[in-house]
Tab-separated table of C-alpha atoms in Angstrom:
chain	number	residue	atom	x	y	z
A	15	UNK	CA	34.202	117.446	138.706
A	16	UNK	CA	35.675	114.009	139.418
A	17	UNK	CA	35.768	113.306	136.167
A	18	UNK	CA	37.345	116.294	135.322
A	19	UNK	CA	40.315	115.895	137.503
A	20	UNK	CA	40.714	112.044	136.568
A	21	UNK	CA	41.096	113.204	133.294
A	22	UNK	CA	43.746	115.754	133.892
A	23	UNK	CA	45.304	113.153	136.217
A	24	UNK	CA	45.524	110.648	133.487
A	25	UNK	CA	46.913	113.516	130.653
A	26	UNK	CA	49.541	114.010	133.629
A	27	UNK	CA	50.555	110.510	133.671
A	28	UNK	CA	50.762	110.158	130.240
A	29	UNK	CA	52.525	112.916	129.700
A	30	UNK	CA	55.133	112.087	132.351
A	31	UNK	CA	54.956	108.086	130.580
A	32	UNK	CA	55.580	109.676	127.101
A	33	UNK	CA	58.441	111.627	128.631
A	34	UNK	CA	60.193	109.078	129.916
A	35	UNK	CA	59.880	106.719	126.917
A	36	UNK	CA	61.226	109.868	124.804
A	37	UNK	CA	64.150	110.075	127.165
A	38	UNK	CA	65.154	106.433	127.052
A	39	UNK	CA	65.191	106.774	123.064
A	40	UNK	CA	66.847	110.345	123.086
A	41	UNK	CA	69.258	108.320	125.945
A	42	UNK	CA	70.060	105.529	123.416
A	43	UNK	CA	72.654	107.353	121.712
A	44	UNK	CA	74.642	107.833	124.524
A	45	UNK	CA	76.386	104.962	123.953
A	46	UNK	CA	79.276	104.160	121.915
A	47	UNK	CA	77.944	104.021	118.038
A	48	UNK	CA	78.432	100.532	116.813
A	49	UNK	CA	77.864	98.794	113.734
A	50	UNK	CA	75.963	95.218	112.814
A	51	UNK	CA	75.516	95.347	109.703
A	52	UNK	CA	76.439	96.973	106.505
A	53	UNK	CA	73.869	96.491	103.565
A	54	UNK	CA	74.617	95.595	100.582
A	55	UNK	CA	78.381	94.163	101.668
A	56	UNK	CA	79.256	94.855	98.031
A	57	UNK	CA	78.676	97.565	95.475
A	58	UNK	CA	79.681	98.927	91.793
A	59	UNK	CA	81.825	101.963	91.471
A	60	UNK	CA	80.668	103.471	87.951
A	61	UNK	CA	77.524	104.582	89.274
A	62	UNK	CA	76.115	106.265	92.701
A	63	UNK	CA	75.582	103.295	95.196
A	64	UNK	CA	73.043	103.718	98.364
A	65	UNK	CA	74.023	101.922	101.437
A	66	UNK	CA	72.326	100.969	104.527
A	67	UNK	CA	74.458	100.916	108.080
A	68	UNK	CA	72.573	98.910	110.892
A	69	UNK	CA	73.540	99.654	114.799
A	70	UNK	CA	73.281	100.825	117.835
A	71	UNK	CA	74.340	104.510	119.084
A	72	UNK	CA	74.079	106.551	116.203
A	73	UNK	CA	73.636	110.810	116.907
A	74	UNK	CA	72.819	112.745	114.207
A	75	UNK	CA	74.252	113.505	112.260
A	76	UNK	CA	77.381	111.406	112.152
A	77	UNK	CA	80.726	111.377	109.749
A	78	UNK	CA	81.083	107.884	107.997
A	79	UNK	CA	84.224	107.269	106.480
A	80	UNK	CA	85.784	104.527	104.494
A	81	UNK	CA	89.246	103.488	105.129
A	82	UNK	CA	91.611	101.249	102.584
A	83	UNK	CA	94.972	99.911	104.724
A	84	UNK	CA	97.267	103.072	104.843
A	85	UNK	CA	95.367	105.006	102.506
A	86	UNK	CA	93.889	108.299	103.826
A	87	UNK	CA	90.085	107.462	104.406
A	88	UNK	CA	87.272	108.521	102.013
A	89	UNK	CA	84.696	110.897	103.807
A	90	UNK	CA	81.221	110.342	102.689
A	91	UNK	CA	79.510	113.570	101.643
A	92	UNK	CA	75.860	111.879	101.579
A	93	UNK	CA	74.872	110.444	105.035
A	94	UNK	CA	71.204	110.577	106.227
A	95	UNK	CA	70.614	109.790	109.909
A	96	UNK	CA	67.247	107.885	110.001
A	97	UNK	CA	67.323	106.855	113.803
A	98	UNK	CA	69.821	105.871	116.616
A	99	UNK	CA	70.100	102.693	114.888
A	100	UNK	CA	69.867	103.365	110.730
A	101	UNK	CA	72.153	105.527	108.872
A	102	UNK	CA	71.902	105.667	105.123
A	103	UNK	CA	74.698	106.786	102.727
A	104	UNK	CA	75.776	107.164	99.145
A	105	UNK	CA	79.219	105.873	97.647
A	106	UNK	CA	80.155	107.877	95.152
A	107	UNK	CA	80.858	106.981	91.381
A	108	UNK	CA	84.617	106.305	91.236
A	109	UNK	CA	85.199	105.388	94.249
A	110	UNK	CA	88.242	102.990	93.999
A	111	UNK	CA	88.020	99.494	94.327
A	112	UNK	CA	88.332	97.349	97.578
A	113	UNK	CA	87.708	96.121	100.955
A	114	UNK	CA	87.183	99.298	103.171
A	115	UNK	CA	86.597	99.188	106.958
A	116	UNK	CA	83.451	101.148	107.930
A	117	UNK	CA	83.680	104.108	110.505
A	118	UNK	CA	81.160	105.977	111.949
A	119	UNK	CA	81.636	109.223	113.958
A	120	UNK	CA	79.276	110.319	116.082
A	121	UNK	CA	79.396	114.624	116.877
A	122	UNK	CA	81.230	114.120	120.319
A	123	UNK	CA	83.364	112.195	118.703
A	124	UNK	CA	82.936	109.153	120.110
A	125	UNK	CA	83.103	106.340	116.960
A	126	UNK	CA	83.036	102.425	116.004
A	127	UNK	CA	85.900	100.104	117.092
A	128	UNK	CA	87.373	98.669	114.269
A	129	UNK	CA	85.563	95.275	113.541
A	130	UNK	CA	84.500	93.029	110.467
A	131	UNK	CA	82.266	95.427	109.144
A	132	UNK	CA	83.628	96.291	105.686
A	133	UNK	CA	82.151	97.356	102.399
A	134	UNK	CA	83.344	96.163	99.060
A	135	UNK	CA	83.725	98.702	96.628
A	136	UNK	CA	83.522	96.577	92.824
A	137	UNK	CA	85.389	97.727	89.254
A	138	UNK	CA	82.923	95.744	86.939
A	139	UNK	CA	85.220	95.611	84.223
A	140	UNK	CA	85.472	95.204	80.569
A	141	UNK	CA	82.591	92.982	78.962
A	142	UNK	CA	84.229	90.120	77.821
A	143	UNK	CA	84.128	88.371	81.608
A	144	UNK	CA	81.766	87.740	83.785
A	145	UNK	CA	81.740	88.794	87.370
A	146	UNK	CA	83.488	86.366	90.179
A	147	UNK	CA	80.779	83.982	92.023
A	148	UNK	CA	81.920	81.889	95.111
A	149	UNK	CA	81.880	78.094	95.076
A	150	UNK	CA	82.880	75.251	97.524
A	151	UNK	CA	85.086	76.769	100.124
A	152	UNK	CA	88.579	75.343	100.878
A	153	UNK	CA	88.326	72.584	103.297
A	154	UNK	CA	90.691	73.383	105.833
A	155	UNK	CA	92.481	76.893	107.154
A	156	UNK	CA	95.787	76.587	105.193
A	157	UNK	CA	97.904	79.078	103.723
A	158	UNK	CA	101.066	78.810	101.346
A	159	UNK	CA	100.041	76.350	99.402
A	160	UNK	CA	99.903	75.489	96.175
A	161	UNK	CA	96.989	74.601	93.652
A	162	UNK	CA	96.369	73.520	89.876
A	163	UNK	CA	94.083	72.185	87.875
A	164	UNK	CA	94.705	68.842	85.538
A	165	UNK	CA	92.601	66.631	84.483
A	166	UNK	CA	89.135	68.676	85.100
A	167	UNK	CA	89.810	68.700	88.582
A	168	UNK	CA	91.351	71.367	90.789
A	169	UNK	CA	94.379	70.071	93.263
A	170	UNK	CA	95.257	71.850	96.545
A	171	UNK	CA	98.661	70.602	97.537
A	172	UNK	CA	100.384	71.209	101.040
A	173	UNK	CA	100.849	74.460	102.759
A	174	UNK	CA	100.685	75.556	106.809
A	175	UNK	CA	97.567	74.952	108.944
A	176	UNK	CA	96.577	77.399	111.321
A	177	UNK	CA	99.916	76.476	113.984
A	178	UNK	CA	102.031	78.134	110.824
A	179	UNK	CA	103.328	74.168	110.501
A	180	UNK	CA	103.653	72.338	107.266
A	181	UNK	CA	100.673	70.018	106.215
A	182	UNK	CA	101.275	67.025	103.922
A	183	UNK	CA	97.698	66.836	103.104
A	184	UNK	CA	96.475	66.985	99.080
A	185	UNK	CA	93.117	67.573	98.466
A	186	UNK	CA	91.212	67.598	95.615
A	187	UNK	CA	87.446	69.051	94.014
A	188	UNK	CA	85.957	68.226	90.495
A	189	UNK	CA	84.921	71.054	88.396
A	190	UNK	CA	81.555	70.916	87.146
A	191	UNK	CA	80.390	71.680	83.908
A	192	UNK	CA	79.052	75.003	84.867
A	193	UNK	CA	82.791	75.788	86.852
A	194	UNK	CA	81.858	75.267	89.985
A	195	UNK	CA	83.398	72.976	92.400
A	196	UNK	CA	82.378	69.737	93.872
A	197	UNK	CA	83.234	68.667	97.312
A	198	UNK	CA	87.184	68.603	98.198
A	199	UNK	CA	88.062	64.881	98.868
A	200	UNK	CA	91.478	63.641	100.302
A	201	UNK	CA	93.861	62.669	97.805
A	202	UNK	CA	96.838	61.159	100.053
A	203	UNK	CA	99.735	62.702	101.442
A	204	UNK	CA	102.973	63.793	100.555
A	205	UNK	CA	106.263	62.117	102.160
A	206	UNK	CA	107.134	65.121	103.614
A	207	UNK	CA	105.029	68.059	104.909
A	208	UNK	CA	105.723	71.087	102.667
A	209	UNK	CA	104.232	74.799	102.625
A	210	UNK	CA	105.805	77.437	99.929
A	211	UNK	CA	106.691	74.785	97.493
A	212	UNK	CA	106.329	74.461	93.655
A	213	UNK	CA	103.600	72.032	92.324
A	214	UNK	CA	103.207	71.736	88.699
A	215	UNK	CA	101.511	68.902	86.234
A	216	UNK	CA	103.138	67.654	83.442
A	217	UNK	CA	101.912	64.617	81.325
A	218	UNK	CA	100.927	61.772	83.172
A	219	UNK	CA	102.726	63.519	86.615
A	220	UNK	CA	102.062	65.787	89.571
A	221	UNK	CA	105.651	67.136	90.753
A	222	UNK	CA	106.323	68.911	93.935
A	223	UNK	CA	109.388	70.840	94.827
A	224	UNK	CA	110.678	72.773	97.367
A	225	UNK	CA	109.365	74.469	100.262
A	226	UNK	CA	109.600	74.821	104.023
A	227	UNK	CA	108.559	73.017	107.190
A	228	UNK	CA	107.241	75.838	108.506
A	229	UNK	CA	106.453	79.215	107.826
A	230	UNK	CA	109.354	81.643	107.112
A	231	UNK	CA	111.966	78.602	107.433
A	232	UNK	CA	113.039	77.179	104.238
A	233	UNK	CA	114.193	73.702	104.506
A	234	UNK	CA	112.894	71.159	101.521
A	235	UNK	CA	114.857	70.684	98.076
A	236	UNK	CA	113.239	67.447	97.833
A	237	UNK	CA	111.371	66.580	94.887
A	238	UNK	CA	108.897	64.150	94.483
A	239	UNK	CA	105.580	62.878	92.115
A	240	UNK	CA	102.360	61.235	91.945
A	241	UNK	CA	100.757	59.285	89.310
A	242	UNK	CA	97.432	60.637	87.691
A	243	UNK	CA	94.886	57.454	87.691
A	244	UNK	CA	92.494	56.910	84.802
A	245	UNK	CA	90.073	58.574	87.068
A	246	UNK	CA	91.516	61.984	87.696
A	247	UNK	CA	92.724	60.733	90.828
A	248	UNK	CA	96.331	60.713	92.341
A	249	UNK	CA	98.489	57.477	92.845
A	250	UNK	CA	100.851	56.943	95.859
A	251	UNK	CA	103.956	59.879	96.535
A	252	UNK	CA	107.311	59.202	95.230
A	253	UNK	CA	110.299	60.940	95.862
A	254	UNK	CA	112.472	60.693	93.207
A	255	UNK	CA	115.352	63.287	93.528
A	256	UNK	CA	116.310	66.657	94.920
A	257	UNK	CA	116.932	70.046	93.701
A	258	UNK	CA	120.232	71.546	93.671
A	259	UNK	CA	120.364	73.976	96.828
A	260	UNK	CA	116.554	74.382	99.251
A	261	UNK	CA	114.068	76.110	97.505
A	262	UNK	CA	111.314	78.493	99.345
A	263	UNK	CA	108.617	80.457	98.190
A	264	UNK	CA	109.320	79.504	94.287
A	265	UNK	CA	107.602	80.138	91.163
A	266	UNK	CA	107.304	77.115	88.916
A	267	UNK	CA	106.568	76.276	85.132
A	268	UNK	CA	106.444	73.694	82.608
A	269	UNK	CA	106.771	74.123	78.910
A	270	UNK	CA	107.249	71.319	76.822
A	271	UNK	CA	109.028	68.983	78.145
A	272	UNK	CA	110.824	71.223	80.294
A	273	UNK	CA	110.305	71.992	83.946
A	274	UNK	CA	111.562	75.762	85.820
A	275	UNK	CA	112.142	76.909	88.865
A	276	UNK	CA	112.277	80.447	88.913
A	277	UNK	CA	113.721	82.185	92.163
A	278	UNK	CA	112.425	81.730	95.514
A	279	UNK	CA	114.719	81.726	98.910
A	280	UNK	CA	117.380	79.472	99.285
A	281	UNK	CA	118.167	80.741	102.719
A	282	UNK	CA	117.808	84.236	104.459
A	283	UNK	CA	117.831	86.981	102.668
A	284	UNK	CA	118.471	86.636	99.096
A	285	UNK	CA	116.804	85.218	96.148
A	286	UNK	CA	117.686	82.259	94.280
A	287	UNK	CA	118.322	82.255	90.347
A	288	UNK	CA	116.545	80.177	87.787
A	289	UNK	CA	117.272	76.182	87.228
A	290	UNK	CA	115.720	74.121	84.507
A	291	UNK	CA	115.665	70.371	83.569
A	292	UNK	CA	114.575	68.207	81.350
A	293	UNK	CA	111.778	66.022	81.330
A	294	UNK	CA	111.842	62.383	80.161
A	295	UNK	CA	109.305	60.464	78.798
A	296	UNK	CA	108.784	58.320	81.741
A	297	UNK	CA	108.432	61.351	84.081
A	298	UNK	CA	112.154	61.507	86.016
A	299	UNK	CA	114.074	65.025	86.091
A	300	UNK	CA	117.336	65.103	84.327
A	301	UNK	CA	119.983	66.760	85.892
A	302	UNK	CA	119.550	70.619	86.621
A	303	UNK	CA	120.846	73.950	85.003
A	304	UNK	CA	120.946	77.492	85.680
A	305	UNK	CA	119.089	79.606	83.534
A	306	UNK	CA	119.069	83.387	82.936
A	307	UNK	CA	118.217	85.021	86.037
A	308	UNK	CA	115.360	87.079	86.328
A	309	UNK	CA	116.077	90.605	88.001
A	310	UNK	CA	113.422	90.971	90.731
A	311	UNK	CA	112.187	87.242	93.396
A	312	UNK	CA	109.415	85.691	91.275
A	313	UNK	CA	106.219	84.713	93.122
A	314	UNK	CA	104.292	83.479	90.237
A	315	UNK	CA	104.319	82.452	86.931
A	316	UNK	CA	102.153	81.318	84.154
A	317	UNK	CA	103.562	80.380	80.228
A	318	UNK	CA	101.879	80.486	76.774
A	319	UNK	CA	103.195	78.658	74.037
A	320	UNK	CA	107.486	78.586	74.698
A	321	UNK	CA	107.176	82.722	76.895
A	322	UNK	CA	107.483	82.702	80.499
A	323	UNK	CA	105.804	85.305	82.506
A	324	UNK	CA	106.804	86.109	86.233
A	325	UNK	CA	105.388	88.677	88.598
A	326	UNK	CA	107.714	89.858	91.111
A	327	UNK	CA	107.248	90.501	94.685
A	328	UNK	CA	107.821	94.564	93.915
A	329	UNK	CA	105.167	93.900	91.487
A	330	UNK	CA	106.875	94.347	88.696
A	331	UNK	CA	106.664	91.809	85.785
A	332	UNK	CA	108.913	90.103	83.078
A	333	UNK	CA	109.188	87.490	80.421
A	334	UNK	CA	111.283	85.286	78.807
A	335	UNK	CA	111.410	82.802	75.451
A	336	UNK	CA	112.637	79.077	75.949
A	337	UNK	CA	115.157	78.128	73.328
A	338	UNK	CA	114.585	74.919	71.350
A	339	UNK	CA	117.287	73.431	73.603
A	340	UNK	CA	115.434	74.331	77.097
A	341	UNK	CA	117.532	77.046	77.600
A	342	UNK	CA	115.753	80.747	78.252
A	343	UNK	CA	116.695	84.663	76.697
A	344	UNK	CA	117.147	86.768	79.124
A	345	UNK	CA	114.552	87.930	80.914
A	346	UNK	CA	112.949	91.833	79.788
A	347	UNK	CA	110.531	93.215	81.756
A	348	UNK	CA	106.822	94.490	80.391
A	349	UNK	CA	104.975	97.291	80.931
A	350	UNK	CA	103.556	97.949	84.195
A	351	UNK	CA	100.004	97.107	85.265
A	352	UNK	CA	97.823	100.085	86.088
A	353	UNK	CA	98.154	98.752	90.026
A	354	UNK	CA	100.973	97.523	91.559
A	355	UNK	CA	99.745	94.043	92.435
A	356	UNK	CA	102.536	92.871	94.941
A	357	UNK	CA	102.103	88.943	96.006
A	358	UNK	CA	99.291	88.783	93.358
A	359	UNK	CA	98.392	85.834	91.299
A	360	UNK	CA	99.072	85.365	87.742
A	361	UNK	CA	97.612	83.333	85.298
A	362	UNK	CA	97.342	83.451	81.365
A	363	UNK	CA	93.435	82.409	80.192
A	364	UNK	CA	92.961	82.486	75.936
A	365	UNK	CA	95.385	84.411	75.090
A	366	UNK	CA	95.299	86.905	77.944
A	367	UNK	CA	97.711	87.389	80.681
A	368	UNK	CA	95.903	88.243	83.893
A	369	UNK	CA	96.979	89.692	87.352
A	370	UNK	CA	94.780	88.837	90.008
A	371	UNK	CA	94.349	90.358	93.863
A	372	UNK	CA	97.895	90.659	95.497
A	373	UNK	CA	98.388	93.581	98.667
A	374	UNK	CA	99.162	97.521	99.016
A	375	UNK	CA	100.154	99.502	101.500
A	376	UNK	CA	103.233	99.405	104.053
A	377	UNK	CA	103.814	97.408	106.962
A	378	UNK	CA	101.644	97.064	109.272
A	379	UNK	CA	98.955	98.295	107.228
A	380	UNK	CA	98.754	96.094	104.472
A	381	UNK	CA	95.743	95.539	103.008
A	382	UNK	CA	94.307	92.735	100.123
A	383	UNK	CA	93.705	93.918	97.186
A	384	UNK	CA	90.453	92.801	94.830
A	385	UNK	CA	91.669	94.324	91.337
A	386	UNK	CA	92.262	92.133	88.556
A	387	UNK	CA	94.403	93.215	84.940
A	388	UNK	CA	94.212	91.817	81.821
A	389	UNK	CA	96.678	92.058	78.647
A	390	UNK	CA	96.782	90.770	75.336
A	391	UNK	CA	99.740	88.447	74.151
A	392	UNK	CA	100.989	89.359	71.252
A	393	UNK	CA	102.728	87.067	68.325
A	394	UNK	CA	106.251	87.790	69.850
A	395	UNK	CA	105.509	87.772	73.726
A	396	UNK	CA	104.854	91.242	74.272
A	397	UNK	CA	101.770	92.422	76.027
A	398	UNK	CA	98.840	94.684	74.699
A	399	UNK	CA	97.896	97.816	76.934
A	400	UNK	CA	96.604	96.268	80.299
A	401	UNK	CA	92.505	97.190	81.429
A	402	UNK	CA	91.009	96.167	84.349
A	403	UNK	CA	88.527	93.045	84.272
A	404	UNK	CA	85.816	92.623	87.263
A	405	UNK	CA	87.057	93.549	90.598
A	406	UNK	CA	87.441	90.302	92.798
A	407	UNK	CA	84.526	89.629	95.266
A	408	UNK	CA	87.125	89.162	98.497
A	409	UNK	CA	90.561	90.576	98.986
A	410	UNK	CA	93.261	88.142	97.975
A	411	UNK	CA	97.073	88.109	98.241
A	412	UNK	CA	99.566	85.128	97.468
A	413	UNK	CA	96.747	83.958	95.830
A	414	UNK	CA	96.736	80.779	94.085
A	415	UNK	CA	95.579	81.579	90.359
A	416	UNK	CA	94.476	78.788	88.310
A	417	UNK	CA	92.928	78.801	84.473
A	418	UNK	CA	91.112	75.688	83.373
A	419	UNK	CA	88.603	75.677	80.565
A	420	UNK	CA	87.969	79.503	79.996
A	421	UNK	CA	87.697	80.618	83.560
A	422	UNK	CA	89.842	81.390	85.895
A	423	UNK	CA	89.918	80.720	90.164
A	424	UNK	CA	91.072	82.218	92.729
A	425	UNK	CA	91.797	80.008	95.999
A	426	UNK	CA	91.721	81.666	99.281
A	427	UNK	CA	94.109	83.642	100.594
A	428	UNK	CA	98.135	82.782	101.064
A	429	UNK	CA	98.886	85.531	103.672
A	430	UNK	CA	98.109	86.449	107.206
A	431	UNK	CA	95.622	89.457	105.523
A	432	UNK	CA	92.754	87.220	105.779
A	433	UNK	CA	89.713	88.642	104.370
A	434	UNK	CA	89.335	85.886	102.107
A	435	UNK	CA	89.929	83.022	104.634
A	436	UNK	CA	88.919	79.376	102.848
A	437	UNK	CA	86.577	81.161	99.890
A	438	UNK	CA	87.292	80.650	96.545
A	439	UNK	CA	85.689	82.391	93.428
A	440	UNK	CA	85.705	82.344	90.011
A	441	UNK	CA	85.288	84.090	86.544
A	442	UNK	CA	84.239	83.185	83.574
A	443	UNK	CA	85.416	84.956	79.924
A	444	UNK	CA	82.466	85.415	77.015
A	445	UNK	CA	83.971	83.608	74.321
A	446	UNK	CA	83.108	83.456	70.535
A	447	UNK	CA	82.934	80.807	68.901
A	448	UNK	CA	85.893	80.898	67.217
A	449	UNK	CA	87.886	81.537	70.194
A	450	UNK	CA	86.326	78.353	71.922
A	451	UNK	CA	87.743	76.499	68.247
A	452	UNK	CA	91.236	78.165	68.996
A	453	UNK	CA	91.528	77.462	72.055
A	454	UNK	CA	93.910	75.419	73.920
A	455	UNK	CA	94.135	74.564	77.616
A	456	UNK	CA	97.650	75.837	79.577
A	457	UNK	CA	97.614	73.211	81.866
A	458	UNK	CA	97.524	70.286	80.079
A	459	UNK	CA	95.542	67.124	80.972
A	460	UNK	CA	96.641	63.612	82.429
A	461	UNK	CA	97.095	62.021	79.458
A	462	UNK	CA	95.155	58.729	79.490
């Protein structure tokens, strides 16, 4: 009989112990859902893509949704609720590239706060280029600055530190054999602190130009150089002359022995035309010339043979031929890119002209875009139908865009969008044989 009712007495207790440890997992929910992790971060869009959301505070069954700036968000159709703390979903095929913010909706209602959880949606492109891989970071928070690449080395020149106040600093990081980057060493300063400024390498010279002391305030049409070493390294800063009226937020380019300034702010509001000058043969600037204006403010530019390409801050893009004499036609505009790629980077790589990251959306809900365009040059200038190449791993805008060696890089992020932050990537193109015979670098090397 005792042992009867001990038994009953110890079903009792369990059941009432089972019970409550039900109730304190049935009561985690009751919180407000939130996310830790989202895995994988990234994912292809030309096939169905299963993702796993980590938390805390899920209730089945819950409404994720992806949401893209201003754009109206994506509802996920396929969401399985494994427990309070698992969710599992499928991206669809299609699904447009880009850095969405994850949301998850509980049935009362209740969801996330916004927060770095994101998911990156990838194009994987045409073929003919591999996908972007990360390398050394940037080594400093720095935005509007420039960056090139001479002499098998990538330069980082200037730009505003995280007080939005010009930085002097010049940095530089060997690329390796395989493309990646070394570790970013100091390469002295320049004589006057600079961010949104022109930097471009011609012959045995690095020239800077331009810029502002701080962000939004143009102030600099100084102009000054340093002297690659035998090494790759930079000699001491020179200045040695000025431009005609401040420059801010140029576009720059060297062909020949000419050097252009396309655009950028001379002061509050309007844009600036184009000025060219001529290059001597022991580096010094002669004296400066208007050019042909473009129609739009360039933000970047990139040249093959004697054409000129600029993308404009609308995101529209044109071109130009220099005459034998320096002078430029007048600038026509191409055909459109499939995206609008406002504040992008641009870049021509063997024979292509490429359009890399830049920003949609309206104000304040901008967001960074990862997409990346391609077009063939043609014999007179003109430009092939554009495609898309592999989607960018981060969200760039303002991005500095460099080519060097069949690859190109793309060096953090210029903008207060900051997904990207210090990263920088890069992308190689499969080349034949016969291309690597043809081809012939766009920036051209210190000459020893």
């Amino acid at each position: 009989m005792r042992r009867a009712i001990c038994l009953v007495l110890v079903l009792v207790l369990a059941a009432i112990w089972t019970g409550g440890v039900s109730a304190r997992v049935q009561s985690q929910p009751a919180a407000t859902p939130t996310i830790f992790e989202v895995t994988p971060s990234h994912v292809y869009n030309d096939s169905p893509a299963e993702v796993t959301i980590s938390g805390v505070g899920f209730v089945a069954t819950p409404r994720v949704t992806l949401t893209l700036g201003d754009l109206p968000p994506i509802v996920l159709n396929q969401v399985s609720f494994l427990d309070f703390a698992t969710l599992r979903v499928t991206v669809p095929t299609g699904t447009p590239e880009g850095v969405y913010l994850v949301t998850v909706y509980n049935p009362d209602g209740a969801s996330t706060a916004p927060g770095p959880h994101t998911l990156t949606v990838v194009r994987p492109g045409d073929q003919s280029m591999s996908g972007w891989a990360t390398t050394t970071p940037l080594p400093a928070e720095r935005e509007a600055f420039a960056a090139l690449a001479a002499g098998d080395s990538l330069f980082l020149i200037g730009g505003y530190n995280a007080s939005t106040m010009a930085d002097p600093t010049v940095f530089q990081a060997p690329i390796t054999p395989g493309g990646e980057l070394g570790a970013w060493q100091i390469q002295g300063r320049l004589t006057t602190a600079r961010g949104s400024c022109v930097a471009v390498a011609a012959g045995q010279y690095l020239y800077v130009l331009g810029g502002g002391a701080a962000v939004g305030i143009p102030t600099e049409r100084s102009i000054e150089r340093a002297r690659f070493n035998p090494d790759g390294t930079l000699g001491p800063w020179e200045v040695i002359g000025s431009l005609p009226e401040v420059r801010y937020g140029a576009a720059g380019a060297v062909v020949g022995n000419y050097l252009f300034i396309m655009d950028g702010i001379a002061s509050w509001p309007g844009p600036s035309d184009t000025l060219w000058a001529q290059i001597a043969a022991d580096g010094s600037l002669g004296p400066w010339s208007a050019a042909s204006p473009t129609a739009g403010r360039s933000v970047a530019a990139a040249v093959f043979g004697s054409f000129i390409y600029v993308l404009n801050d609308d995101g529209l893009l044109e071109r130009t031929t220099m005459k034998p004499d320096g002078s430029l036609e007048a600038w026509v505009g191409v055909a459109p890119t499939n995206v609008s790629h406002r504040g992008g980077g641009l870049a021509v790589l063997d024979g292509s002209l490429f359009v890399v990251g830049g920003y949609g959306g309206v104000y304040p809900n901008q967001y960074g875009l990862t997409s990346v365009e391609r077009a063939r040059i043609n014999a007179d200038g003109s430009l092939g139908a554009w495609s898309f190449a592999p989607s960018l791993r981060f969200s760039r805008s303002n991005v500095p865009t460099v080519a060097w060696n069949h690859r190109l890089y793309a060096i953090g992020d210029n903008t207060n969008i900051r997904q990207a932050g210090r990263s920088v990537e890069y992308a190689s193109l499969r080349v034949s044989p016969l291309d690597r015979r043809l081809y012939m670098p766009l920036i051209r090397q210190a000459a020893p």
